[in-house]
CSV table of C-alpha atoms and ligand atoms in Angstrom, one decimal:
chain,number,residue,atom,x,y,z
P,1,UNK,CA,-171.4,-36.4,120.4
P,2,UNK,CA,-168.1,-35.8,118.5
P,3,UNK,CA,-169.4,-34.0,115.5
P,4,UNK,CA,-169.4,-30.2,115.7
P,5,UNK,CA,-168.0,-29.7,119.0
P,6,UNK,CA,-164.8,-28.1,119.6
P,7,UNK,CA,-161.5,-29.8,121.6
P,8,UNK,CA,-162.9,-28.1,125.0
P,9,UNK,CA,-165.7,-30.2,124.5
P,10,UNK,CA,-163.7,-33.1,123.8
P,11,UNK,CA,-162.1,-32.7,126.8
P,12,UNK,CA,-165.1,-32.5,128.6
P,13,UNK,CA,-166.8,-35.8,127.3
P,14,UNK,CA,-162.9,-37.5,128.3
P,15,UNK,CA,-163.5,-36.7,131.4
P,16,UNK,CA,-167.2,-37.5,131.7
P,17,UNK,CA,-165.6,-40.7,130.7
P,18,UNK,CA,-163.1,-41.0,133.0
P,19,UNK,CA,-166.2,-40.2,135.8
P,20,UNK,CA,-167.8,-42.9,134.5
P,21,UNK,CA,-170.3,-42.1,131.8
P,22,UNK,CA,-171.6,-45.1,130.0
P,23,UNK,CA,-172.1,-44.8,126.2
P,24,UNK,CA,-175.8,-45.7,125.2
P,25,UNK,CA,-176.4,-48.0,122.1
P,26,UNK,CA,-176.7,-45.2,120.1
P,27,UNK,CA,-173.4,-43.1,121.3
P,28,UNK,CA,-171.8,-46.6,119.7
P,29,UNK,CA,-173.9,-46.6,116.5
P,30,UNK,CA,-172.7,-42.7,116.1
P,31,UNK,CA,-169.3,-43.4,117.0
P,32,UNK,CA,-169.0,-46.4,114.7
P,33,UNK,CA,-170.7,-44.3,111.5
P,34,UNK,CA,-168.4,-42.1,112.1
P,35,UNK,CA,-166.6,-41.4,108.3
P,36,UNK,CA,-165.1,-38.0,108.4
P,37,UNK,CA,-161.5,-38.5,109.0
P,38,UNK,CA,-161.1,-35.2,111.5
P,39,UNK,CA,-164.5,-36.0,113.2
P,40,UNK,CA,-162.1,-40.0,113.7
P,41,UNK,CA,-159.1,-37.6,114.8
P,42,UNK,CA,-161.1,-36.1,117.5
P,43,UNK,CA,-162.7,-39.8,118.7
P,44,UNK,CA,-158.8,-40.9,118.8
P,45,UNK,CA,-158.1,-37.6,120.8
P,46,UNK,CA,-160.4,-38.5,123.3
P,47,UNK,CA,-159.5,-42.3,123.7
P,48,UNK,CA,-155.9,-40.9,124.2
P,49,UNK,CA,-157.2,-38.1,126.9
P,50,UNK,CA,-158.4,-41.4,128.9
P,51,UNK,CA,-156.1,-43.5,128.2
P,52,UNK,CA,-153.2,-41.0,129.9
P,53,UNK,CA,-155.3,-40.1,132.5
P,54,UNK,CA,-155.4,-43.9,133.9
P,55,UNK,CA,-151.8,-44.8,132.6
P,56,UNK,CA,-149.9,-41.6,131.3
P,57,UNK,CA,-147.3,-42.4,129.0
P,58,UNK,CA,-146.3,-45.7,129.8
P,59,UNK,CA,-146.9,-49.1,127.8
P,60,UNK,CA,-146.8,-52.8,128.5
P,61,UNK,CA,-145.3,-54.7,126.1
P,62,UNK,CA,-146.0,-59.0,125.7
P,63,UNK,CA,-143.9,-61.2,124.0
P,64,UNK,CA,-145.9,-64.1,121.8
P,65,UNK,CA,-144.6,-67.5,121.7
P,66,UNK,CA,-146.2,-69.4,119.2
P,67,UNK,CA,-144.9,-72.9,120.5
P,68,UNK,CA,-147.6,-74.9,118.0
P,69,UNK,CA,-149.4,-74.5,114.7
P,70,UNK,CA,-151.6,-77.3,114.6
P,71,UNK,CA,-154.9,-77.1,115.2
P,72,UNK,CA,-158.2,-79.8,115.3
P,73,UNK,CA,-160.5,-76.5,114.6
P,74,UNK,CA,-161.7,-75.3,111.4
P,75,UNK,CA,-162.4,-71.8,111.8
P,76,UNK,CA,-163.0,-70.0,108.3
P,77,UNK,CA,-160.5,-67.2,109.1
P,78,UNK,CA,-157.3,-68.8,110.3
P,79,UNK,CA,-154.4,-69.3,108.4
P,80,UNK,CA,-153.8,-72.8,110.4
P,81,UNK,CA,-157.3,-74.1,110.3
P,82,UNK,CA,-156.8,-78.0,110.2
P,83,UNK,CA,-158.3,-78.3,106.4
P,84,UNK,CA,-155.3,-75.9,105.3
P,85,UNK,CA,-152.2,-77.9,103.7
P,86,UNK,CA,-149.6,-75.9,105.4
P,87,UNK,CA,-146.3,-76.6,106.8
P,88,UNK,CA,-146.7,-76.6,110.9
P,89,UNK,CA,-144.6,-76.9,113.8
P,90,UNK,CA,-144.3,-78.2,117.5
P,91,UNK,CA,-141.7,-76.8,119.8
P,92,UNK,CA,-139.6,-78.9,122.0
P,93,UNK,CA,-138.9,-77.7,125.7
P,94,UNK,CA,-135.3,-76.6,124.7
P,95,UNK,CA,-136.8,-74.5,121.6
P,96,UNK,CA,-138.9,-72.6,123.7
P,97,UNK,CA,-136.0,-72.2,126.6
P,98,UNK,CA,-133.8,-70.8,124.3
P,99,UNK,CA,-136.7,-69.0,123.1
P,100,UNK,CA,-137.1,-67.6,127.0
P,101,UNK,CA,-133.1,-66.8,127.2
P,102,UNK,CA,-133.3,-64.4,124.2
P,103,UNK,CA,-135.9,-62.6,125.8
P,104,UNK,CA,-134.9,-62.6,128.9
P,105,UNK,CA,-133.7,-59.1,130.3
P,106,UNK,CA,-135.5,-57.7,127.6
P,107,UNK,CA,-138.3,-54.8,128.4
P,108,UNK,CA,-141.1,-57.7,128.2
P,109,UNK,CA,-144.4,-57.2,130.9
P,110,UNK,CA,-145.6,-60.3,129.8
P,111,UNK,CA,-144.8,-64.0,128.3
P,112,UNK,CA,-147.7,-65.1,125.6
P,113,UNK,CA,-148.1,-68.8,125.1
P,114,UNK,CA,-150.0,-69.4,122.2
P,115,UNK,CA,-151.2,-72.7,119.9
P,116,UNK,CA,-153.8,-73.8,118.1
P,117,UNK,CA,-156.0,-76.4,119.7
P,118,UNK,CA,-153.6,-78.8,119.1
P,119,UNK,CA,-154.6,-82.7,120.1
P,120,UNK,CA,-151.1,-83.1,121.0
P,121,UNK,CA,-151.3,-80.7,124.0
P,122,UNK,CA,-155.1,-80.5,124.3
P,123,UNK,CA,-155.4,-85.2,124.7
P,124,UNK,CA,-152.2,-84.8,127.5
P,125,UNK,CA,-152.5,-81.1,128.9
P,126,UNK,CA,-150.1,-82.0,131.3
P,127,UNK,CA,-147.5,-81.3,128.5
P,128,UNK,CA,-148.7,-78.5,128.2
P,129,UNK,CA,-148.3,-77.9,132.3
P,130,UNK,CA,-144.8,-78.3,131.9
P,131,UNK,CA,-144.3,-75.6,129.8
P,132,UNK,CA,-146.1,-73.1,131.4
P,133,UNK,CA,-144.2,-74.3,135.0
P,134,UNK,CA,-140.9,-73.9,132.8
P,135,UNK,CA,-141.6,-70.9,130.9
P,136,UNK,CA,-142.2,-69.6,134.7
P,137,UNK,CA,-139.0,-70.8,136.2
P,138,UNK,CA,-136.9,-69.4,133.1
P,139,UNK,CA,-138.3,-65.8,133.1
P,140,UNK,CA,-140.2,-65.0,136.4
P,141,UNK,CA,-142.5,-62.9,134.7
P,142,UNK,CA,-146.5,-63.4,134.7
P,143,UNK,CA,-147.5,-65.6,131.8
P,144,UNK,CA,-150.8,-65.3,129.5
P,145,UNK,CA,-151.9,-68.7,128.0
P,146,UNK,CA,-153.9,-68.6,124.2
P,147,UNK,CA,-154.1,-72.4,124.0
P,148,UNK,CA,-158.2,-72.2,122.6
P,149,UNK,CA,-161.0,-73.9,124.8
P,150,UNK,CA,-159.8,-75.9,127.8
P,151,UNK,CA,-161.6,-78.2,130.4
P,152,UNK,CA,-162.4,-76.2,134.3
P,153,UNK,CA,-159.7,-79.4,135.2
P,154,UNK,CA,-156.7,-77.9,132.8
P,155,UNK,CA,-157.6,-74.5,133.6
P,156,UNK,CA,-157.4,-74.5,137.0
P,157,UNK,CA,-153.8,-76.8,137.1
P,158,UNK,CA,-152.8,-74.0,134.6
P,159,UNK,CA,-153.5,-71.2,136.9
P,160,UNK,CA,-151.8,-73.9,139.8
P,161,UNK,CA,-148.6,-73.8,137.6
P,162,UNK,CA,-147.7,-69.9,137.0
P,163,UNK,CA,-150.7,-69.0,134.2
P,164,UNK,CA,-152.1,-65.3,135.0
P,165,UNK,CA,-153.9,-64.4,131.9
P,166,UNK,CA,-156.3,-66.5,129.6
P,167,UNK,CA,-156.8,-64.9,126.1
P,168,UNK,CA,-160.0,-66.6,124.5
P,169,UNK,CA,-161.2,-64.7,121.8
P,170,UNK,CA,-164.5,-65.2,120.6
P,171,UNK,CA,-164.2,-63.3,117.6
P,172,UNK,CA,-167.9,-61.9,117.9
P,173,UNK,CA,-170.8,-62.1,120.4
P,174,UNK,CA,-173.2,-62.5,117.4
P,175,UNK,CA,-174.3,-66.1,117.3
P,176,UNK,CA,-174.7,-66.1,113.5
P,177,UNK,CA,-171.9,-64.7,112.6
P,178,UNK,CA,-170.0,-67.3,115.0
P,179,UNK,CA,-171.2,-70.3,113.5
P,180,UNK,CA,-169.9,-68.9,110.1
P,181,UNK,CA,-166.2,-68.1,111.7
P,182,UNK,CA,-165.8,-70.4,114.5
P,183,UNK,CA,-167.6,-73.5,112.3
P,184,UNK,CA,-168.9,-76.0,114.6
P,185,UNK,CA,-167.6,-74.8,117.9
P,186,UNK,CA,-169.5,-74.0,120.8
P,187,UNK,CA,-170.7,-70.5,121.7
P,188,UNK,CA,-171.3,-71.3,125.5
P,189,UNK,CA,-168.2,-73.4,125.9
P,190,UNK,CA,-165.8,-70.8,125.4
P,191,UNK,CA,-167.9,-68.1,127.0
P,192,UNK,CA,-167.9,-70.9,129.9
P,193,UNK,CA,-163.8,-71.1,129.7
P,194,UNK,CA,-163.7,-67.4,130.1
P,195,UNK,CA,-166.2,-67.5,132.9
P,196,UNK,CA,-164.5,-69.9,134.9
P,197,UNK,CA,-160.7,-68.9,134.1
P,198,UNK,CA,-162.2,-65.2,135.4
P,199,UNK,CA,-163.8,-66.9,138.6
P,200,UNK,CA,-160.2,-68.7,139.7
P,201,UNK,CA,-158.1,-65.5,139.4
P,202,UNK,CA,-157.1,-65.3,136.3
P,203,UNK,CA,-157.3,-62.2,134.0
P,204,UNK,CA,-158.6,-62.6,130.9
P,205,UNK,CA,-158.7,-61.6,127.5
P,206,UNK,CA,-161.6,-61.3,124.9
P,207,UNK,CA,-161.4,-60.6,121.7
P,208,UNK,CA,-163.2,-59.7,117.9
P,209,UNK,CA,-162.4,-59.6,114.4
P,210,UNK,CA,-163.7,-56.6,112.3
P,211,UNK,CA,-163.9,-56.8,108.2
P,212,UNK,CA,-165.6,-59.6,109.1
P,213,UNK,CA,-169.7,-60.0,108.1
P,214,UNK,CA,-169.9,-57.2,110.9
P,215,UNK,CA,-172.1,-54.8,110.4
P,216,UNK,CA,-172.7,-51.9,113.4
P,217,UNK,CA,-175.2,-53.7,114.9
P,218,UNK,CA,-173.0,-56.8,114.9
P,219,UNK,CA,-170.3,-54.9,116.2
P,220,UNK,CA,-172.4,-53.4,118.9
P,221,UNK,CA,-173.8,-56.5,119.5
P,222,UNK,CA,-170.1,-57.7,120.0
P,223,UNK,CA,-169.1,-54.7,122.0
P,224,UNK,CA,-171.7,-55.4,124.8
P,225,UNK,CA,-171.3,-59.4,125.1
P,226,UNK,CA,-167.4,-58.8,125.7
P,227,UNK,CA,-168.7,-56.2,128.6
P,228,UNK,CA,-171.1,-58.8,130.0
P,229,UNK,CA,-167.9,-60.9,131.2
P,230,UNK,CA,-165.7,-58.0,132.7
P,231,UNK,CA,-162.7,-58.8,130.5
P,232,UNK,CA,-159.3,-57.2,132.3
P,233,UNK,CA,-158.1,-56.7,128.4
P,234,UNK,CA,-160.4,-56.5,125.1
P,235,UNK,CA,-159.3,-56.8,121.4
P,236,UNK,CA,-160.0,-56.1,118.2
P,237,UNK,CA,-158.2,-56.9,115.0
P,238,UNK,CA,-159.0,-56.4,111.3
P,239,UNK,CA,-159.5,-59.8,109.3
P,240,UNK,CA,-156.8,-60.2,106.7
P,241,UNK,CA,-157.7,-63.0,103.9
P,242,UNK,CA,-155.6,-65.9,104.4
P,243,UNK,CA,-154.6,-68.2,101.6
P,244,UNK,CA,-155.8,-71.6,101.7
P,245,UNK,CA,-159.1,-71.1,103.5
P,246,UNK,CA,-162.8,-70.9,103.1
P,247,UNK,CA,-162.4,-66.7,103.2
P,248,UNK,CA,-159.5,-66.4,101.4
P,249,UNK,CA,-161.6,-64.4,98.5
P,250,UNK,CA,-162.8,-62.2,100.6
P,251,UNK,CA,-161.5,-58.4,100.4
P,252,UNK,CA,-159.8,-56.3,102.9
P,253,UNK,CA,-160.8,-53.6,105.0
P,254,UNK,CA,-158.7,-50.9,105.7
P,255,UNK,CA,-157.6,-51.1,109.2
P,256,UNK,CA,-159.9,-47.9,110.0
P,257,UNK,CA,-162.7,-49.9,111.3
P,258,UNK,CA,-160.3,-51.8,113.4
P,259,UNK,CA,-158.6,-48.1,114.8
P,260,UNK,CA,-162.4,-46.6,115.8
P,261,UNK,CA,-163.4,-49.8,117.3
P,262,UNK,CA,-160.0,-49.3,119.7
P,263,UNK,CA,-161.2,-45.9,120.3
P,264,UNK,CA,-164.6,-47.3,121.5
P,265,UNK,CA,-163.1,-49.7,123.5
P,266,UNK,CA,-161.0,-47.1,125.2
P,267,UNK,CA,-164.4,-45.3,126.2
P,268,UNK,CA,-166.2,-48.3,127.2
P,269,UNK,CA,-162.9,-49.8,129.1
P,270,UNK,CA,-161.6,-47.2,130.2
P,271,UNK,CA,-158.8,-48.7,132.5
P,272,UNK,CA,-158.7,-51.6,130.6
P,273,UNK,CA,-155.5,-53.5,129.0
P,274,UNK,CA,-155.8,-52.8,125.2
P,275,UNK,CA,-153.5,-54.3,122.7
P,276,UNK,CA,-151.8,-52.7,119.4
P,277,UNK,CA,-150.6,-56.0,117.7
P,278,UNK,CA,-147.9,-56.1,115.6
P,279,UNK,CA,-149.1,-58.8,113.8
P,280,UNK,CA,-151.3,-56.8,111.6
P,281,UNK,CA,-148.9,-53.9,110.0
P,282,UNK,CA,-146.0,-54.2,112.2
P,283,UNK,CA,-144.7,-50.9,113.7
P,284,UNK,CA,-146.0,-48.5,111.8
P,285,UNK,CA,-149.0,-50.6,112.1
P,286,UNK,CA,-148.5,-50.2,116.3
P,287,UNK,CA,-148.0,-46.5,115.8
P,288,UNK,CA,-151.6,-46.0,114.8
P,289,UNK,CA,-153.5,-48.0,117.2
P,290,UNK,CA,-151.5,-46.5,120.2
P,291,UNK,CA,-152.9,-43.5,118.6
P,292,UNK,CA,-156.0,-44.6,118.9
P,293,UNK,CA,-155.9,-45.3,122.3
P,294,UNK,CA,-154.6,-49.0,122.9
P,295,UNK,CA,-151.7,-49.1,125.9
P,296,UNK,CA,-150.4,-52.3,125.1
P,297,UNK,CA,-148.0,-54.1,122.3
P,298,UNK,CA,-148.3,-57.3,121.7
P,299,UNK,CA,-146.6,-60.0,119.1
P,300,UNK,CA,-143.0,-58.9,120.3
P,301,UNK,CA,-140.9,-61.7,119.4
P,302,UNK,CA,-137.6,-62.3,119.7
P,303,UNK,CA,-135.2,-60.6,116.8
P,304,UNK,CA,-133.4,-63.6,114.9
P,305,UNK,CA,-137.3,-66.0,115.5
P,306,UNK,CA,-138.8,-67.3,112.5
P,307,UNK,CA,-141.3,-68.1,114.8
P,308,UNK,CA,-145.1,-68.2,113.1
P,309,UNK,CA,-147.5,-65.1,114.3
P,310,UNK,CA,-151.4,-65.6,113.7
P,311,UNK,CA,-152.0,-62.9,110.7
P,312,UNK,CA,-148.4,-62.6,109.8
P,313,UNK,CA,-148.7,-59.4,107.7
P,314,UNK,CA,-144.2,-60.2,107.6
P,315,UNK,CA,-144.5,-63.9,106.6
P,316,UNK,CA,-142.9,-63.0,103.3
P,317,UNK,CA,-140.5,-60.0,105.0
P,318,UNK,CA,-136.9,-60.8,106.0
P,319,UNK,CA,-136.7,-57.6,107.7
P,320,UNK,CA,-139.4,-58.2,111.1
P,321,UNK,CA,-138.6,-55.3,113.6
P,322,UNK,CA,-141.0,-56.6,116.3
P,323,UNK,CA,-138.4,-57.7,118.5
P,324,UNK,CA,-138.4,-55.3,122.0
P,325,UNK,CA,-135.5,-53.3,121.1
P,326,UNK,CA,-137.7,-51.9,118.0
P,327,UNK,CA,-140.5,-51.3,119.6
P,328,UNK,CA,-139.0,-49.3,122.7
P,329,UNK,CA,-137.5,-47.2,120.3
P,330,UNK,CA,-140.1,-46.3,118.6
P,331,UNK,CA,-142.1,-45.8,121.5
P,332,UNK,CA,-140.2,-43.3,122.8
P,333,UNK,CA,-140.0,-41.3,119.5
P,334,UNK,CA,-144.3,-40.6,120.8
P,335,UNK,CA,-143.3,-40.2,123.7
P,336,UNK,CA,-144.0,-43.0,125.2
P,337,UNK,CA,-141.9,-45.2,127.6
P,338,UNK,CA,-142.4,-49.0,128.8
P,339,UNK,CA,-144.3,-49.7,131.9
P,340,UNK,CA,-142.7,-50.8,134.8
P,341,UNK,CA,-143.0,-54.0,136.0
P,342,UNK,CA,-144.4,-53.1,138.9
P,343,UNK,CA,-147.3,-51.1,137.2
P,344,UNK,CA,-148.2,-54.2,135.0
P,345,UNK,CA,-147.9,-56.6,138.3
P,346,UNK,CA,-150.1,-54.0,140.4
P,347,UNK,CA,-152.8,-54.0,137.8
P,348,UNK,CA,-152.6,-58.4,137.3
P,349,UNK,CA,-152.9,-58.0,141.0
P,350,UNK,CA,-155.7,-56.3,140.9
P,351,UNK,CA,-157.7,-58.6,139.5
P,352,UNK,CA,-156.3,-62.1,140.6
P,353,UNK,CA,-156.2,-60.9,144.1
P,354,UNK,CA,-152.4,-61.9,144.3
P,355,UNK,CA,-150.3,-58.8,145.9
P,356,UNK,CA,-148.3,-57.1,143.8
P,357,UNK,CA,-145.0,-58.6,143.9
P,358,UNK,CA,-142.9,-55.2,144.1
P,359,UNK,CA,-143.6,-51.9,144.9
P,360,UNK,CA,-146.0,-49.7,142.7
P,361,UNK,CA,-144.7,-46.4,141.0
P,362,UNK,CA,-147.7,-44.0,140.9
P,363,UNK,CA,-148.2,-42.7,137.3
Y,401,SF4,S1,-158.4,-69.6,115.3
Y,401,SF4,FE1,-157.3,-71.0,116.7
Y,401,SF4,S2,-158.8,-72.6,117.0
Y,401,SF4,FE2,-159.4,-71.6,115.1
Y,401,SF4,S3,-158.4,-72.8,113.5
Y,401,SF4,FE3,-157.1,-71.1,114.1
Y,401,SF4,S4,-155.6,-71.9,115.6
Y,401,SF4,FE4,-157.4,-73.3,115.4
């Protein structure tokens, strides 16, 4: 399908794509075998044909508020797993206002609230309310919430108080392979949170890790359950070994993996929100998976924070360079320009139902 065919070919299965071809199992199973790096080139060439034909050059950006590091889950991956003797924080209201005032008038689509499942937030969720009705009031933008599994109840008063997005990763759609990384969580709970968050208007976000115990038909098996739901924005990050925890041994992949797998998510979704985190290899890091197709950055924080991200390939860097100054600038050495914000509300709109609050620009 990619091999031995030439770039009018190329263009030819872009636009198949863009009619709405469907990849078979075994389109994925040759696309993720895929080894050569030219015959990877002209996978990435296609993603980016169909990327630009739904949104051209232009790029929403999010900013990521980590407002709480503790966690009651003991996921094998993460860095802040509750068994891991780390130092942790909790933001007060006024941190994360100031934390809104720096960002504010900044080229930012999108607030991020993220925590861990912390008991603090997760026992009282109105707490948790108040911050996302704050957060709104300071920057009038749409807000995603990453705050792990929550009840219908929470989810619903969320969605009440200014959340648009819920990001709920599951990490992997093979049950196995969840029990290893998500240890003794519920498969159908968070599928169930995603469900439900979906079926009260909010966008949602799923999610996996590659590097991971994945093999192709893991991954394929992955690829298809985060279809199944209709996710507005789909993920996919390399592991990186964190110290402390139960996979800390483990070796690293290459991000290459991680850079096909965007490619493939860009054929399979092809309008869909997909994210180049900075989190994994900062800029340069964003650089490629924009290449590969993604048309969103996310992990943007604030110049001067010192504010935790989940991989944290900086945590030992003075120098950051995610703030949204950076990353503008970079993006328009490709090329590439920030979104408006009425693009990024037309296509929330979309799928909450909720009008677009400003006129769209046609891309
Ligand atoms: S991935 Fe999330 S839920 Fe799991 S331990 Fe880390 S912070 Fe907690």
């Amino acid at each position: 399908m990619i091999k031995n065919i030439d770039y009018w070919d190329l263009d030819r299965f872009a636009q198949d794509i863009v009619s709405g071809k469907q990849l078979t199992d075994e389109n994925l199973r040759e696309l993720l075998s895929l080894t050569e790096e030219e015959d990877i080139q002209k996978l990435h060439y296609v993603a980016r044909k169909v990327r630009d034909h739904f949104f051209g050059n232009k790029v929403f950006l999010y900013s990521f508020v980590y407002f709480s590091t503790y966690c009651k889950n003991n996921c094998a991956f993460c860095y802040y797993n509750r068994c891991n003797d780390i130092q942790r924080y909790r933001l007060d209201m006024e941190e994360i206002r100031n934390i809104c005032r720096a960002l504010k008038n900044e080229s930012i689509h999108m607030v991020d609230l993220t925590m861990g499942e912390d008991p603090y937030f997760h026992n009282d969720p109105e707490k948790f309310v108040d911050i996302v009705r704050t957060v709104k009031e300071e920057m009038g933008l749409p807000i995603m919430i990453s705050p792990g599994v929550m009840d219908d109840r929470t989810l619903s008063k969320l969605r009440e108080n200014g959340a648009d997005f819920l990001a709920l990763y599951q990490e992997t759609h093979d049950r196995e392979l969840y029990q290893k990384l998500r240890v003794g969580q519920s498969f159908e709970e968070r599928m169930h949170a995603r469900q439900f968050a979906k079926k009260i208007g909010y966008c949602v976000e799923d999610g996996i890790l590659t590097g991971v115990g994945n093999n192709i038909d893991s991954t394929i098996k992955s690829l298809r359950g985060m279809q199944k739901n209709k996710p507005d924005m789909v993920r996919v990050m390399t592991f990186v070994p964190q110290d402390g925890t139960p996979l800390e041994e483990v070796s690293q992949e290459s991000s290459l993996s991680e850079l096909k797998i965007i490619s493939i998510l860009r054929l399979m979704f092809p309008d869909r929100l997909i994210p180049a985190s900075l989190d994994l290899e900062g800029i340069d890091g964003m650089v490629h998976r924009l290449n590969a197709g993604a048309n969103v950055v996310t992990s943007i924080i604030p110049s001067d924070s010192s504010l935790e991200g989940v991989v944290n390939y900086d945590r030992e860097l003075e120098e950051r360079d995610r703030d949204p100054k950076s990353v503008v600038k970079r993006l328009r050495t490709m090329g590439m320009e920030p979104a408006s914000q009425a693009d990024f509300n037309r296509i929330i709109g979309k799928s909450t139902g909720k009008p677009a609050e400003v006129p769209v620009v046609a891309i």
